[in-house]
Amino acid sequence: MTSLSTHVLDTAHGCPAEGVSLQLLSDTGALLFAGTTNADGRCPGIPLIEPGRYRISFAVAAYYRARGTMLADPPFLDIVTVDFGVADEGHYHVPLLVSPYGYSTYRGS
């Protein structure tokens, strides 16, 4: 089994993104986990997973609206989805650096 973590950082405000709702889905679309980032921008409780393909969806427009950020209608970024593969056991970290108009991700440690 493989452990998985994520960390969402708000690059527009220079802080961890607290209160971002996220969902972890299998390659068949089955919901494996739903949670919200904490004050450090992390989401504890993500279950162990097996090698395979996955998707994490982050509700970034809802996060920015909750912060009072004015967004276009529709927003440029609403749900940011990261499709990724797990090839082996160990630990996978999927961070998200996000602003209302851009994002970046990578395989962290």
Coordinates of N, CA, C and O in Angstrom, one line a residue:
M1 N 0.8 -1.2 0.0 CA 0.0 0.0 0.0 C 0.9 1.2 0.0 O 2.0 1.2 0.5
T2 N 0.3 2.3 -0.5 CA 1.1 3.6 -0.7 C 0.4 4.7 0.1 O -0.9 4.8 0.0
S3 N 1.1 5.5 0.8 CA 0.5 6.6 1.5 C 0.5 7.8 0.6 O 1.4 7.9 -0.4
L4 N -0.4 8.7 0.8 CA -0.6 9.9 -0.1 C -0.9 11.1 0.8 O -1.6 11.0 1.8
S5 N -0.3 12.2 0.4 CA -0.5 13.4 1.1 C -0.6 14.6 0.1 O -0.2 14.4 -1.0
T6 N -1.1 15.7 0.6 CA -1.2 16.9 -0.3 C -1.0 18.1 0.6 O -1.1 18.0 1.8
H7 N -0.7 19.2 0.0 CA -0.4 20.5 0.7 C -0.8 21.6 -0.3 O -0.2 21.6 -1.4
V8 N -1.8 22.4 0.1 CA -2.2 23.5 -0.8 C -1.7 24.8 -0.3 O -1.9 25.1 0.8
L9 N -1.0 25.5 -1.2 CA -0.4 26.8 -0.8 C -1.0 27.9 -1.7 O -1.1 27.7 -3.0
D10 N -1.5 28.9 -1.1 CA -2.1 30.1 -1.8 C -1.0 31.0 -2.2 O -0.5 31.8 -1.3
T11 N -0.6 31.0 -3.4 CA 0.5 31.9 -3.9 C 0.1 33.3 -4.0 O 0.9 34.2 -4.0
A12 N -1.2 33.6 -4.2 CA -1.7 35.0 -4.3 C -1.6 35.7 -2.9 O -1.4 36.9 -2.9
H13 N -1.8 35.0 -1.8 CA -1.7 35.6 -0.5 C -0.5 35.2 0.3 O -0.3 35.7 1.4
G14 N 0.3 34.3 -0.3 CA 1.5 33.9 0.4 C 1.3 33.1 1.7 O 2.0 33.4 2.7
C15 N 0.4 32.2 1.7 CA 0.1 31.4 2.9 C -0.5 30.1 2.6 O -0.9 29.8 1.4
P16 N -0.6 29.2 3.6 CA -1.2 27.9 3.3 C -2.7 28.2 3.0 O -3.3 29.1 3.5
A17 N -3.3 27.3 2.2 CA -4.7 27.5 1.8 C -5.6 26.7 2.7 O -5.8 25.5 2.5
E18 N -6.1 27.3 3.8 CA -7.0 26.6 4.7 C -8.4 26.6 4.2 O -8.9 27.7 3.7
G19 N -9.1 25.5 4.2 CA -10.5 25.4 3.8 C -10.7 25.0 2.4 O -11.8 25.2 1.9
V20 N -9.8 24.5 1.7 CA -10.0 24.0 0.3 C -10.6 22.6 0.4 O -10.0 21.7 1.0
S21 N -11.7 22.4 -0.2 CA -12.4 21.1 -0.2 C -11.7 20.3 -1.4 O -11.4 20.9 -2.4
L22 N -11.5 19.1 -1.1 CA -10.8 18.2 -2.1 C -11.5 16.8 -2.1 O -12.1 16.4 -1.1
Q23 N -11.3 16.2 -3.2 CA -11.8 14.8 -3.4 C -10.7 14.0 -4.1 O -10.1 14.4 -5.0
L24 N -10.6 12.7 -3.6 CA -9.7 11.8 -4.2 C -10.6 10.7 -4.9 O -11.5 10.1 -4.2
L25 N -10.3 10.5 -6.2 CA -11.1 9.6 -7.0 C -10.2 8.5 -7.6 O -9.1 8.8 -7.9
S26 N -10.8 7.3 -7.7 CA -10.1 6.3 -8.4 C -10.2 6.5 -9.9 O -10.9 7.4 -10.4
D27 N -9.5 5.7 -10.7 CA -9.6 5.8 -12.2 C -10.9 5.5 -12.7 O -11.3 5.9 -13.9
T28 N -11.8 4.8 -12.0 CA -13.1 4.6 -12.4 C -14.1 5.6 -12.0 O -15.3 5.6 -12.3
G29 N -13.6 6.6 -11.2 CA -14.5 7.7 -10.7 C -15.1 7.5 -9.4 O -15.8 8.3 -8.9
A30 N -14.7 6.4 -8.7 CA -15.2 6.1 -7.4 C -14.6 7.1 -6.4 O -13.4 7.3 -6.4
L31 N -15.4 7.6 -5.5 CA -14.9 8.5 -4.5 C -14.2 7.7 -3.4 O -14.8 6.9 -2.8
L32 N -12.9 8.0 -3.2 CA -12.2 7.3 -2.2 C -12.0 8.1 -0.9 O -11.8 7.6 0.2
F33 N -12.1 9.5 -1.0 CA -11.9 10.3 0.1 C -12.4 11.7 -0.2 O -12.2 12.2 -1.3
A34 N -13.0 12.4 0.8 CA -13.3 13.8 0.6 C -12.9 14.5 1.9 O -13.1 13.9 3.0
G35 N -12.3 15.7 1.8 CA -11.8 16.4 3.0 C -11.6 17.8 2.7 O -11.9 18.3 1.6
T36 N -11.1 18.5 3.7 CA -10.8 20.0 3.6 C -9.5 20.2 4.2 O -9.1 19.7 5.3
T37 N -8.7 21.1 3.6 CA -7.4 21.4 4.1 C -7.5 22.2 5.5 O -8.4 23.0 5.7
N38 N -6.5 21.9 6.3 CA -6.5 22.5 7.6 C -5.7 23.9 7.6 O -5.3 24.3 6.5
A39 N -5.4 24.4 8.7 CA -4.7 25.7 8.8 C -3.3 25.7 8.2 O -2.8 26.8 7.8
D40 N -2.7 24.5 8.1 CA -1.4 24.4 7.4 C -1.5 24.1 5.9 O -0.5 23.9 5.3
G41 N -2.8 24.0 5.4 CA -3.0 23.7 4.0 C -2.9 22.2 3.7 O -2.8 21.8 2.5
R42 N -2.9 21.4 4.7 CA -2.7 20.0 4.6 C -4.1 19.3 4.8 O -5.0 19.9 5.5
C43 N -4.2 18.1 4.4 CA -5.5 17.4 4.5 C -5.2 16.0 5.1 O -4.9 15.0 4.4
P44 N -5.3 15.9 6.5 CA -5.0 14.6 7.1 C -6.2 13.6 6.8 O -7.3 14.0 6.5
G45 N -5.8 12.3 6.9 CA -6.8 11.3 6.8 C -7.0 10.7 5.5 O -7.8 9.8 5.3
I46 N -6.1 11.0 4.5 CA -6.2 10.4 3.2 C -5.8 8.9 3.4 O -4.8 8.6 3.9
P47 N -6.7 8.0 2.8 CA -6.4 6.6 3.1 C -5.2 6.1 2.2 O -4.8 6.7 1.2
L48 N -4.7 5.0 2.6 CA -3.7 4.3 1.8 C -4.3 3.9 0.5 O -5.5 3.6 0.4
I49 N -3.5 3.9 -0.6 CA -3.9 3.5 -1.9 C -3.0 2.5 -2.5 O -1.9 2.3 -2.0
E50 N -3.4 1.8 -3.5 CA -2.6 0.8 -4.3 C -2.1 1.5 -5.5 O -2.6 2.5 -6.0
P51 N -1.1 0.9 -6.1 CA -0.6 1.4 -7.4 C -1.8 1.5 -8.4 O -2.6 0.6 -8.4
G52 N -1.8 2.5 -9.2 CA -2.8 2.8 -10.2 C -2.9 4.2 -10.5 O -2.1 5.0 -10.3
R53 N -4.1 4.6 -11.2 CA -4.3 6.0 -11.6 C -5.3 6.6 -10.7 O -6.3 6.0 -10.3
Y54 N -5.1 7.9 -10.4 CA -6.0 8.6 -9.4 C -6.2 10.0 -9.9 O -5.5 10.5 -10.8
R55 N -7.2 10.7 -9.3 CA -7.5 12.1 -9.5 C -7.8 12.8 -8.2 O -8.5 12.2 -7.4
I56 N -7.2 13.9 -8.0 CA -7.5 14.8 -6.9 C -8.1 16.0 -7.5 O -7.5 16.7 -8.3
S57 N -9.3 16.4 -7.0 CA -10.0 17.6 -7.4 C -10.0 18.6 -6.2 O -10.4 18.3 -5.1
F58 N -9.5 19.8 -6.5 CA -9.4 20.9 -5.5 C -10.4 22.0 -5.8 O -10.4 22.5 -6.9
A59 N -11.3 22.4 -4.9 CA -12.3 23.4 -5.2 C -11.7 24.8 -4.9 O -11.9 25.4 -3.8
V60 N -10.9 25.3 -5.8 CA -10.2 26.6 -5.6 C -11.1 27.8 -5.7 O -10.9 28.8 -4.9
A61 N -12.0 27.9 -6.6 CA -12.9 29.0 -6.7 C -13.7 29.2 -5.4 O -13.8 30.4 -4.9
A62 N -14.2 28.2 -4.8 CA -15.0 28.3 -3.6 C -14.1 28.8 -2.5 O -14.5 29.6 -1.6
Y63 N -12.8 28.3 -2.4 CA -11.8 28.8 -1.4 C -11.6 30.3 -1.6 O -11.7 31.0 -0.6
Y64 N -11.4 30.8 -2.8 CA -11.1 32.2 -3.0 C -12.3 33.0 -2.7 O -12.2 34.1 -2.1
R65 N -13.5 32.6 -3.1 CA -14.7 33.3 -2.8 C -14.9 33.4 -1.3 O -15.3 34.5 -0.7
A66 N -14.6 32.3 -0.5 CA -14.8 32.3 0.9 C -13.8 33.3 1.6 O -14.1 33.9 2.6
R67 N -12.7 33.6 0.9 CA -11.7 34.6 1.4 C -12.1 36.0 1.0 O -11.4 36.9 1.4
G68 N -13.1 36.1 0.2 CA -13.6 37.5 -0.2 C -12.9 37.9 -1.5 O -13.0 39.1 -1.9
T69 N -12.2 37.1 -2.2 CA -11.6 37.4 -3.5 C -12.6 37.5 -4.6 O -13.4 36.6 -4.8
M70 N -12.6 38.6 -5.3 CA -13.5 38.8 -6.4 C -13.0 38.0 -7.6 O -11.9 38.1 -8.0
L71 N -13.9 37.2 -8.1 CA -13.6 36.3 -9.2 C -14.6 36.6 -10.4 O -15.7 37.0 -10.1
A72 N -14.2 36.4 -11.6 CA -15.0 36.5 -12.7 C -16.1 35.4 -12.6 O -16.0 34.5 -11.9
D73 N -17.2 35.6 -13.4 CA -18.3 34.6 -13.5 C -18.4 34.2 -14.9 O -18.9 34.9 -15.7
P74 N -18.0 33.0 -15.3 CA -17.4 32.0 -14.4 C -15.9 32.3 -14.1 O -15.3 33.0 -14.8
P75 N -15.4 31.7 -13.0 CA -14.0 32.0 -12.6 C -13.1 31.3 -13.6 O -13.4 30.3 -14.3
F76 N -11.9 31.8 -13.8 CA -10.9 31.2 -14.6 C -10.6 29.8 -14.2 O -10.5 28.9 -15.0
L77 N -10.3 29.7 -12.9 CA -10.1 28.3 -12.3 C -11.2 28.1 -11.3 O -11.5 28.9 -10.4
D78 N -11.9 27.0 -11.4 CA -13.0 26.6 -10.5 C -12.5 25.4 -9.7 O -12.1 25.5 -8.6
I79 N -12.6 24.2 -10.4 CA -12.0 23.0 -9.8 C -10.7 22.7 -10.5 O -10.7 22.5 -11.7
V80 N -9.7 22.6 -9.7 CA -8.4 22.2 -10.3 C -8.2 20.7 -10.1 O -8.3 20.2 -8.9
T81 N -8.0 20.0 -11.2 CA -8.0 18.5 -11.1 C -6.6 18.1 -11.5 O -6.0 18.5 -12.5
V82 N -6.0 17.2 -10.7 CA -4.7 16.6 -10.9 C -4.9 15.1 -11.1 O -5.2 14.4 -10.2
D83 N -4.6 14.6 -12.3 CA -4.6 13.2 -12.6 C -3.2 12.7 -12.4 O -2.2 13.3 -13.0
F84 N -3.0 11.7 -11.7 CA -1.6 11.2 -11.4 C -1.6 9.7 -11.3 O -2.7 9.1 -11.1
G85 N -0.4 9.1 -11.5 CA -0.3 7.7 -11.4 C 0.6 7.3 -10.2 O 1.6 8.0 -9.9
V86 N 0.3 6.2 -9.6 CA 1.1 5.6 -8.5 C 1.7 4.3 -9.0 O 1.0 3.4 -9.3
A87 N 3.0 4.3 -9.2 CA 3.7 3.1 -9.8 C 4.2 2.1 -8.8 O 4.4 1.0 -9.2
D88 N 4.4 2.6 -7.6 CA 5.0 1.7 -6.6 C 4.6 2.0 -5.2 O 3.9 3.0 -5.0
E89 N 4.9 1.2 -4.3 CA 4.6 1.5 -2.9 C 5.6 2.5 -2.3 O 6.6 2.8 -2.9
G90 N 5.2 3.1 -1.2 CA 6.0 4.1 -0.6 C 5.2 5.3 -0.2 O 4.1 5.1 0.3
H91 N 5.6 6.5 -0.5 CA 4.8 7.7 -0.3 C 4.8 8.5 -1.5 O 5.8 8.8 -2.1
Y92 N 3.6 9.1 -1.8 CA 3.4 10.0 -2.8 C 2.9 11.3 -2.2 O 1.9 11.3 -1.4
H93 N 3.4 12.5 -2.6 CA 3.0 13.8 -2.1 C 2.6 14.6 -3.4 O 3.4 14.7 -4.3
V94 N 1.3 15.1 -3.4 CA 0.8 15.9 -4.5 C 0.5 17.3 -4.0 O -0.6 17.6 -3.5
P95 N 1.5 18.2 -4.0 CA 1.2 19.6 -3.6 C 0.5 20.4 -4.7 O 0.7 20.1 -5.9
L96 N -0.2 21.4 -4.3 CA -0.8 22.4 -5.2 C -0.5 23.8 -4.8 O -0.8 24.2 -3.7
L97 N 0.2 24.5 -5.7 CA 0.5 25.9 -5.5 C -0.6 26.6 -6.4 O -0.6 26.4 -7.6
V98 N -1.4 27.5 -5.8 CA -2.5 28.0 -6.6 C -2.8 29.5 -6.3 O -2.5 30.0 -5.3
S99 N -3.3 30.1 -7.4 CA -3.8 31.5 -7.3 C -5.1 31.5 -8.1 O -5.4 30.5 -8.8
P100 N -5.8 32.6 -8.2 CA -7.1 32.6 -9.0 C -6.8 32.4 -10.5 O -7.7 32.0 -11.2
Y101 N -5.6 32.6 -10.9 CA -5.3 32.5 -12.4 C -4.2 31.5 -12.8 O -3.8 31.6 -13.9
G102 N -3.8 30.7 -11.9 CA -2.7 29.7 -12.2 C -2.5 28.8 -11.1 O -2.8 29.0 -10.0
Y103 N -1.9 27.6 -11.5 CA -1.5 26.6 -10.5 C -0.3 25.8 -11.0 O 0.0 25.8 -12.2
S104 N 0.3 25.2 -10.0 CA 1.5 24.3 -10.3 C 1.4 23.1 -9.4 O 0.9 23.2 -8.2
T105 N 1.9 22.0 -9.8 CA 2.0 20.8 -9.0 C 3.2 20.0 -9.4 O 3.8 20.2 -10.5
Y106 N 3.6 19.0 -8.6 CA 4.7 18.2 -8.8 C 4.7 17.0 -7.9 O 3.8 17.0 -7.0
R107 N 5.5 16.0 -8.1 CA 5.6 15.0 -7.1 C 6.6 15.4 -6.0 O 7.8 15.5 -6.3
G108 N 6.0 15.6 -4.9 CA 6.8 16.1 -3.7 C 7.3 14.8 -3.0 O 7.2 13.7 -3.4
S109 N 7.9 15.1 -1.8 CA 8.4 14.0 -1.0 C 7.7 14.0 0.4 O 7.0 14.9 0.8

